[in-house]
Amino acid sequence: MLTAVCLTACSSPAEQANVEQEGNLLERIQQKGEMTVGLEGDWAPWSYHDTATNELVGFDTEVAQKIGEKLGVKVNVVEAPWESLFAGLDSERYDMVVNGVDITEERSQKYDFSEPYAYNHTVLIVRNDNEDIKSFDDLKDKNTVNSIGSTYMELAEQFGAKTTGVSTLNDTLQNVIDKRADATLNAEVSYLDYLSEHPDAPVKIAATYDDATKVAIPTRKGNPEFTEAVSNAIKEMKESGELKSLSEKYFKSDITEE
C-alpha cells in the first residue's frame, strides 16, 4: 500500500495528467469541447456531398451532429474510405465511426457498440437480364463485388460466392452493369436511393435477406462512459422523434424501428 502511495505521490505532473487523460474519453471530449467522427462521405443517403452545394449531408452526417449537440460538443467529421474507418478508430484518429455499421459478433469482440439507431435489410442485386440468380443460395460459385470488409462481402462468402472488394456502392453496381460481376449485396435503402438518381440503370433486386441487421455506432473498448452517453443521445432522439424524422428525410421511410 505504501509503495502504491509513493508511486502516485512521486509521479510527475505530466505523468499524472497522462493517466487522467487516458481515464475517461467522455470527460476529455467534453473538456476539449469537440469530438471527431469518421464516415465515408460517399454512400448516399447515409453520408454524401450535395451535388448543388458540395455540402456534406446525409442521415449519418446529421445523426453525428445531433449526438454532438446532445453531448454539448462540436463535431469534426473526417471522411475516409470504408476499408480504413476501423483503422482510424483503432489509432484514435476518430472517437467513433458513424457509417451505417452493422453489429456483428466479430466486431463486437473488438469494439463496443451504442444503442442501435437503424435497421438494415440486405438485398441481392443483379442485372435486369440475369435469370440465373433468384435467391441467395444461387450465389454459390458466382462472382460478386462488394465493399471491402463489409458485412455484405461476408454474407456473399457465406453463400459460397467468389468476392471482389471495391470502395463505393456506385463501383459495385457499375461492375454488375458492365458484367464484370454477377451480383452485389447492399442495403435496400441505399440501392433505392441509387435508383432514384439512376432510374434507367439496368439492375434489379433478385432477393431480400430475411433478417434485418442492427446499425449502431462502434467505439473503442474501455470507454463505457462515452459509449453510454452516445446511447443516451440516441435514445433521446428516438423518444423526441428526431431520429424518425431524419430517417424519413433521407430514406423516405422509417428505418429506426426493427
mmCIF file of C-alpha atoms in Angstrom:
data_model
loop_
_atom_site.group_PDB
_atom_site.id
_atom_site.type_symbol
_atom_site.label_atom_id
_atom_site.label_comp_id
_atom_site.label_asym_id
_atom_site.label_seq_id
_atom_site.Cartn_x
_atom_site.Cartn_y
_atom_site.Cartn_z
ATOM 1 C CA MET A 1 0.000 0.000 0.000
ATOM 2 C CA LEU A 2 2.829 2.388 0.941
ATOM 3 C CA THR A 3 4.605 1.654 -2.327
ATOM 4 C CA ALA A 4 1.482 2.426 -4.306
ATOM 5 C CA VAL A 5 1.022 5.729 -2.490
ATOM 6 C CA CYS A 6 4.669 6.615 -3.018
ATOM 7 C CA LEU A 7 4.438 5.866 -6.726
ATOM 8 C CA THR A 8 1.365 8.025 -7.019
ATOM 9 C CA ALA A 9 2.829 10.815 -4.942
ATOM 10 C CA CYS A 10 6.160 10.709 -6.732
ATOM 11 C CA SER A 11 4.686 10.754 -10.218
ATOM 12 C CA SER A 12 5.418 13.907 -12.145
ATOM 13 C CA PRO A 13 2.523 16.264 -13.018
ATOM 14 C CA ALA A 14 2.909 15.240 -16.675
ATOM 15 C CA GLU A 15 2.637 11.548 -15.797
ATOM 16 C CA GLN A 16 -0.419 12.135 -13.627
ATOM 17 C CA ALA A 17 -2.020 14.214 -16.375
ATOM 18 C CA ASN A 18 -1.369 11.406 -18.818
ATOM 19 C CA VAL A 19 -3.081 8.886 -16.520
ATOM 20 C CA GLU A 20 -6.056 11.203 -16.143
ATOM 21 C CA GLN A 21 -6.157 11.780 -19.896
ATOM 22 C CA GLU A 22 -6.339 8.062 -20.539
ATOM 23 C CA GLY A 23 -9.011 7.510 -17.894
ATOM 24 C CA ASN A 24 -12.228 8.843 -19.342
ATOM 25 C CA LEU A 25 -12.770 9.597 -23.012
ATOM 26 C CA LEU A 26 -16.089 11.341 -22.382
ATOM 27 C CA GLU A 27 -14.509 13.805 -19.946
ATOM 28 C CA ARG A 28 -11.650 14.509 -22.361
ATOM 29 C CA ILE A 29 -14.075 15.187 -25.186
ATOM 30 C CA GLN A 30 -16.187 17.481 -23.043
ATOM 31 C CA GLN A 31 -13.100 19.317 -21.797
ATOM 32 C CA LYS A 32 -11.926 19.860 -25.382
ATOM 33 C CA GLY A 33 -15.432 20.777 -26.470
ATOM 34 C CA GLU A 34 -15.190 18.641 -29.596
ATOM 35 C CA MET A 35 -15.130 15.082 -30.872
ATOM 36 C CA THR A 36 -14.015 13.525 -34.141
ATOM 37 C CA VAL A 37 -16.246 11.264 -36.214
ATOM 38 C CA GLY A 38 -15.196 9.053 -39.118
ATOM 39 C CA LEU A 39 -17.524 8.367 -42.049
ATOM 40 C CA GLU A 40 -17.322 7.682 -45.788
ATOM 41 C CA GLY A 41 -18.981 10.759 -47.266
ATOM 42 C CA ASP A 42 -19.618 8.793 -50.456
ATOM 43 C CA TRP A 43 -22.506 6.482 -49.556
ATOM 44 C CA ALA A 44 -25.858 8.130 -50.196
ATOM 45 C CA PRO A 45 -28.130 8.602 -48.405
ATOM 46 C CA TRP A 46 -26.051 7.760 -45.313
ATOM 47 C CA SER A 47 -23.344 10.380 -45.936
ATOM 48 C CA TYR A 48 -22.620 12.185 -49.199
ATOM 49 C CA HIS A 49 -21.995 15.568 -50.783
ATOM 50 C CA ASP A 50 -24.925 17.582 -52.088
ATOM 51 C CA THR A 51 -24.394 17.957 -55.842
ATOM 52 C CA ALA A 52 -25.504 21.594 -55.824
ATOM 53 C CA THR A 53 -23.566 22.877 -52.811
ATOM 54 C CA ASN A 54 -20.936 20.157 -52.223
ATOM 55 C CA GLU A 55 -22.015 20.271 -48.567
ATOM 56 C CA LEU A 56 -21.607 17.040 -46.629
ATOM 57 C CA VAL A 57 -25.120 15.818 -45.832
ATOM 58 C CA GLY A 58 -26.897 12.532 -45.164
ATOM 59 C CA PHE A 59 -28.553 10.520 -42.421
ATOM 60 C CA ASP A 60 -25.328 9.567 -40.617
ATOM 61 C CA THR A 61 -23.946 13.073 -41.018
ATOM 62 C CA GLU A 62 -26.931 14.566 -39.216
ATOM 63 C CA VAL A 63 -27.094 11.789 -36.614
ATOM 64 C CA ALA A 64 -23.469 12.538 -35.695
ATOM 65 C CA GLN A 65 -24.189 16.268 -35.447
ATOM 66 C CA LYS A 66 -27.242 15.658 -33.256
ATOM 67 C CA ILE A 67 -25.248 13.427 -30.908
ATOM 68 C CA GLY A 68 -22.623 16.160 -30.635
ATOM 69 C CA GLU A 69 -25.307 18.696 -29.755
ATOM 70 C CA LYS A 70 -26.662 16.468 -27.007
ATOM 71 C CA LEU A 71 -23.166 15.959 -25.592
ATOM 72 C CA GLY A 72 -22.585 19.705 -25.812
ATOM 73 C CA VAL A 73 -19.582 19.472 -28.135
ATOM 74 C CA LYS A 74 -18.596 20.365 -31.681
ATOM 75 C CA VAL A 75 -18.375 17.509 -34.190
ATOM 76 C CA ASN A 76 -15.368 17.317 -36.502
ATOM 77 C CA VAL A 77 -16.047 14.957 -39.407
ATOM 78 C CA VAL A 78 -13.232 13.112 -41.173
ATOM 79 C CA GLU A 79 -14.104 11.400 -44.463
ATOM 80 C CA ALA A 80 -12.320 8.161 -45.321
ATOM 81 C CA PRO A 81 -12.870 5.021 -47.411
ATOM 82 C CA TRP A 82 -14.854 2.294 -45.687
ATOM 83 C CA GLU A 83 -11.883 -0.053 -45.509
ATOM 84 C CA SER A 84 -9.855 2.436 -43.426
ATOM 85 C CA LEU A 85 -12.537 3.611 -40.985
ATOM 86 C CA PHE A 86 -11.888 0.977 -38.321
ATOM 87 C CA ALA A 87 -8.136 1.500 -38.581
ATOM 88 C CA GLY A 88 -8.785 5.180 -37.884
ATOM 89 C CA LEU A 89 -10.845 4.255 -34.843
ATOM 90 C CA ASP A 90 -8.115 1.902 -33.605
ATOM 91 C CA SER A 91 -5.441 4.590 -33.967
ATOM 92 C CA GLU A 92 -7.631 7.134 -32.118
ATOM 93 C CA ARG A 93 -7.941 9.325 -35.182
ATOM 94 C CA TYR A 94 -11.689 9.176 -34.570
ATOM 95 C CA ASP A 95 -13.628 8.939 -31.331
ATOM 96 C CA MET A 96 -16.360 6.975 -33.091
ATOM 97 C CA VAL A 97 -17.469 5.846 -36.549
ATOM 98 C CA VAL A 98 -20.949 6.788 -37.785
ATOM 99 C CA ASN A 99 -21.288 4.969 -41.077
ATOM 100 C CA GLY A 100 -24.230 2.576 -41.146
ATOM 101 C CA VAL A 101 -22.147 -0.025 -39.305
ATOM 102 C CA ASP A 102 -23.881 -3.358 -38.714
ATOM 103 C CA ILE A 103 -23.312 -5.042 -35.363
ATOM 104 C CA THR A 104 -21.644 -8.417 -35.881
ATOM 105 C CA GLU A 105 -20.234 -10.950 -33.441
ATOM 106 C CA GLU A 106 -16.710 -10.422 -34.773
ATOM 107 C CA ARG A 107 -16.900 -6.630 -34.494
ATOM 108 C CA SER A 108 -18.400 -6.859 -31.001
ATOM 109 C CA GLN A 109 -15.321 -8.743 -29.820
ATOM 110 C CA LYS A 110 -13.150 -5.748 -30.699
ATOM 111 C CA TYR A 111 -15.469 -2.747 -30.279
ATOM 112 C CA ASP A 112 -18.263 -1.574 -28.036
ATOM 113 C CA PHE A 113 -21.480 -0.543 -29.764
ATOM 114 C CA SER A 114 -24.070 2.064 -28.954
ATOM 115 C CA GLU A 115 -27.807 1.587 -28.864
ATOM 116 C CA PRO A 116 -28.926 0.657 -32.423
ATOM 117 C CA TYR A 117 -30.181 3.663 -34.358
ATOM 118 C CA ALA A 118 -31.296 1.932 -37.577
ATOM 119 C CA TYR A 119 -32.055 -1.460 -39.081
ATOM 120 C CA ASN A 120 -30.778 -2.688 -42.445
ATOM 121 C CA HIS A 121 -32.391 -5.070 -44.905
ATOM 122 C CA THR A 122 -29.803 -6.540 -47.264
ATOM 123 C CA VAL A 123 -30.750 -7.051 -50.907
ATOM 124 C CA LEU A 124 -29.165 -9.122 -53.664
ATOM 125 C CA ILE A 125 -28.769 -7.031 -56.823
ATOM 126 C CA VAL A 126 -28.229 -8.339 -60.356
ATOM 127 C CA ARG A 127 -28.592 -7.095 -63.930
ATOM 128 C CA ASN A 128 -32.128 -6.915 -65.310
ATOM 129 C CA ASP A 129 -31.342 -9.673 -67.805
ATOM 130 C CA ASN A 130 -29.881 -12.073 -65.217
ATOM 131 C CA GLU A 131 -32.171 -15.077 -64.770
ATOM 132 C CA ASP A 132 -29.598 -17.363 -63.114
ATOM 133 C CA ILE A 133 -29.634 -15.707 -59.696
ATOM 134 C CA LYS A 134 -33.004 -15.608 -57.965
ATOM 135 C CA SER A 135 -32.018 -16.283 -54.362
ATOM 136 C CA PHE A 136 -29.016 -16.044 -52.064
ATOM 137 C CA ASP A 137 -28.491 -19.783 -52.482
ATOM 138 C CA ASP A 138 -27.812 -19.156 -56.185
ATOM 139 C CA LEU A 139 -24.643 -17.228 -55.289
ATOM 140 C CA LYS A 140 -22.548 -20.385 -54.981
ATOM 141 C CA ASP A 141 -19.504 -20.048 -57.283
ATOM 142 C CA LYS A 142 -20.839 -16.770 -58.712
ATOM 143 C CA ASN A 143 -18.735 -13.593 -58.830
ATOM 144 C CA THR A 144 -19.861 -10.809 -56.521
ATOM 145 C CA VAL A 145 -18.430 -7.364 -55.883
ATOM 146 C CA ASN A 146 -18.860 -5.669 -52.503
ATOM 147 C CA SER A 147 -17.394 -3.020 -50.216
ATOM 148 C CA ILE A 148 -14.113 -4.297 -48.785
ATOM 149 C CA GLY A 149 -14.506 -5.851 -45.337
ATOM 150 C CA SER A 150 -18.254 -5.219 -45.240
ATOM 151 C CA THR A 151 -20.950 -7.483 -43.837
ATOM 152 C CA TYR A 152 -22.225 -7.705 -47.428
ATOM 153 C CA MET A 153 -18.974 -9.314 -48.535
ATOM 154 C CA GLU A 154 -19.094 -11.689 -45.558
ATOM 155 C CA LEU A 155 -22.678 -12.683 -46.362
ATOM 156 C CA ALA A 156 -21.824 -13.346 -50.009
ATOM 157 C CA GLU A 157 -18.958 -15.588 -48.891
ATOM 158 C CA GLN A 158 -21.289 -17.478 -46.548
ATOM 159 C CA PHE A 159 -23.374 -18.406 -49.592
ATOM 160 C CA GLY A 160 -20.304 -19.619 -51.483
ATOM 161 C CA ALA A 161 -19.741 -16.640 -53.764
ATOM 162 C CA LYS A 162 -16.371 -15.507 -55.072
ATOM 163 C CA THR A 163 -15.917 -11.962 -53.809
ATOM 164 C CA THR A 164 -14.080 -8.897 -55.048
ATOM 165 C CA GLY A 165 -13.749 -5.754 -52.943
ATOM 166 C CA VAL A 166 -14.235 -2.163 -54.110
ATOM 167 C CA SER A 167 -14.746 1.116 -52.279
ATOM 168 C CA THR A 168 -18.202 2.530 -53.074
ATOM 169 C CA LEU A 169 -21.772 1.498 -53.842
ATOM 170 C CA ASN A 170 -21.505 3.113 -57.278
ATOM 171 C CA ASP A 171 -18.430 0.981 -58.011
ATOM 172 C CA THR A 172 -20.227 -2.223 -57.042
ATOM 173 C CA LEU A 173 -23.255 -1.507 -59.206
ATOM 174 C CA GLN A 174 -21.181 -0.387 -62.172
ATOM 175 C CA ASN A 175 -19.311 -3.697 -62.040
ATOM 176 C CA VAL A 176 -22.635 -5.542 -62.206
ATOM 177 C CA ILE A 177 -23.923 -3.334 -65.029
ATOM 178 C CA ASP A 178 -20.707 -3.871 -67.006
ATOM 179 C CA LYS A 179 -20.956 -7.658 -66.425
ATOM 180 C CA ARG A 180 -17.649 -7.759 -64.564
ATOM 181 C CA ALA A 181 -19.574 -9.293 -61.655
ATOM 182 C CA ASP A 182 -22.726 -11.370 -61.436
ATOM 183 C CA ALA A 183 -24.178 -9.664 -58.378
ATOM 184 C CA THR A 184 -23.676 -7.366 -55.425
ATOM 185 C CA LEU A 185 -25.213 -7.075 -51.961
ATOM 186 C CA ASN A 186 -26.067 -3.828 -50.214
ATOM 187 C CA ALA A 187 -28.595 -2.056 -48.010
ATOM 188 C CA GLU A 188 -32.018 -1.885 -49.636
ATOM 189 C CA VAL A 189 -32.371 1.807 -48.804
ATOM 190 C CA SER A 190 -29.019 2.625 -50.432
ATOM 191 C CA TYR A 191 -29.973 0.704 -53.571
ATOM 192 C CA LEU A 192 -33.321 2.506 -53.818
ATOM 193 C CA ASP A 193 -31.559 5.837 -53.396
ATOM 194 C CA TYR A 194 -29.190 4.876 -56.228
ATOM 195 C CA LEU A 195 -32.173 4.052 -58.444
ATOM 196 C CA SER A 196 -33.730 7.437 -57.711
ATOM 197 C CA GLU A 197 -30.566 9.020 -59.138
ATOM 198 C CA HIS A 198 -30.144 6.446 -61.944
ATOM 199 C CA PRO A 199 -33.698 5.395 -62.900
ATOM 200 C CA ASP A 200 -32.556 3.761 -66.141
ATOM 201 C CA ALA A 201 -29.867 1.583 -64.548
ATOM 202 C CA PRO A 202 -30.326 -1.997 -65.848
ATOM 203 C CA VAL A 203 -30.366 -3.641 -62.410
ATOM 204 C CA LYS A 204 -32.960 -5.271 -60.176
ATOM 205 C CA ILE A 205 -33.400 -6.864 -56.759
ATOM 206 C CA ALA A 206 -33.216 -10.641 -57.062
ATOM 207 C CA ALA A 207 -33.829 -11.383 -53.371
ATOM 208 C CA THR A 208 -34.109 -9.755 -49.939
ATOM 209 C CA TYR A 209 -32.394 -11.270 -46.900
ATOM 210 C CA ASP A 210 -34.874 -12.273 -44.201
ATOM 211 C CA ASP A 211 -33.120 -10.896 -41.126
ATOM 212 C CA ALA A 212 -32.579 -7.185 -40.594
ATOM 213 C CA THR A 213 -29.201 -6.183 -39.184
ATOM 214 C CA LYS A 214 -28.797 -3.709 -36.331
ATOM 215 C CA VAL A 215 -26.953 -0.500 -37.193
ATOM 216 C CA ALA A 216 -25.050 1.149 -34.342
ATOM 217 C CA ILE A 217 -22.008 3.282 -33.551
ATOM 218 C CA PRO A 218 -18.733 1.474 -32.755
ATOM 219 C CA THR A 219 -16.393 2.917 -30.141
ATOM 220 C CA ARG A 220 -13.098 1.686 -28.742
ATOM 221 C CA LYS A 221 -13.464 -0.750 -25.859
ATOM 222 C CA GLY A 222 -12.673 0.576 -22.415
ATOM 223 C CA ASN A 223 -14.707 3.775 -22.731
ATOM 224 C CA PRO A 224 -18.066 2.831 -21.163
ATOM 225 C CA GLU A 225 -18.942 6.387 -20.132
ATOM 226 C CA PHE A 226 -18.608 7.649 -23.700
ATOM 227 C CA THR A 227 -20.483 4.726 -25.241
ATOM 228 C CA GLU A 228 -23.294 5.137 -22.712
ATOM 229 C CA ALA A 229 -23.503 8.876 -23.421
ATOM 230 C CA VAL A 230 -23.795 8.180 -27.159
ATOM 231 C CA SER A 231 -26.502 5.577 -26.476
ATOM 232 C CA ASN A 232 -28.404 8.012 -24.270
ATOM 233 C CA ALA A 233 -28.264 10.629 -27.030
ATOM 234 C CA ILE A 234 -29.701 8.108 -29.496
ATOM 235 C CA LYS A 235 -32.463 7.171 -27.041
ATOM 236 C CA GLU A 236 -33.339 10.858 -26.658
ATOM 237 C CA MET A 237 -33.535 11.204 -30.433
ATOM 238 C CA LYS A 238 -35.845 8.200 -30.637
ATOM 239 C CA GLU A 239 -38.125 9.499 -27.886
ATOM 240 C CA SER A 240 -38.306 13.007 -29.353
ATOM 241 C CA GLY A 241 -38.996 11.780 -32.884
ATOM 242 C CA GLU A 242 -35.821 13.418 -34.217
ATOM 243 C CA LEU A 243 -34.347 10.121 -35.394
ATOM 244 C CA LYS A 244 -37.518 9.076 -37.211
ATOM 245 C CA SER A 245 -37.691 12.500 -38.853
ATOM 246 C CA LEU A 246 -34.114 12.212 -40.141
ATOM 247 C CA SER A 247 -34.823 8.722 -41.463
ATOM 248 C CA GLU A 248 -37.888 9.881 -43.369
ATOM 249 C CA LYS A 249 -35.937 12.857 -44.700
ATOM 250 C CA TYR A 250 -33.195 10.733 -46.240
ATOM 251 C CA PHE A 251 -34.768 7.301 -46.770
ATOM 252 C CA LYS A 252 -38.413 8.289 -47.321
ATOM 253 C CA SER A 253 -39.251 5.681 -44.665
ATOM 254 C CA ASP A 254 -38.603 4.922 -41.005
ATOM 255 C CA ILE A 255 -35.660 2.537 -40.688
ATOM 256 C CA THR A 256 -35.156 3.324 -36.994
ATOM 257 C CA GLU A 257 -37.528 0.583 -35.810
ATOM 258 C CA GLU A 258 -36.883 -3.128 -36.301
#
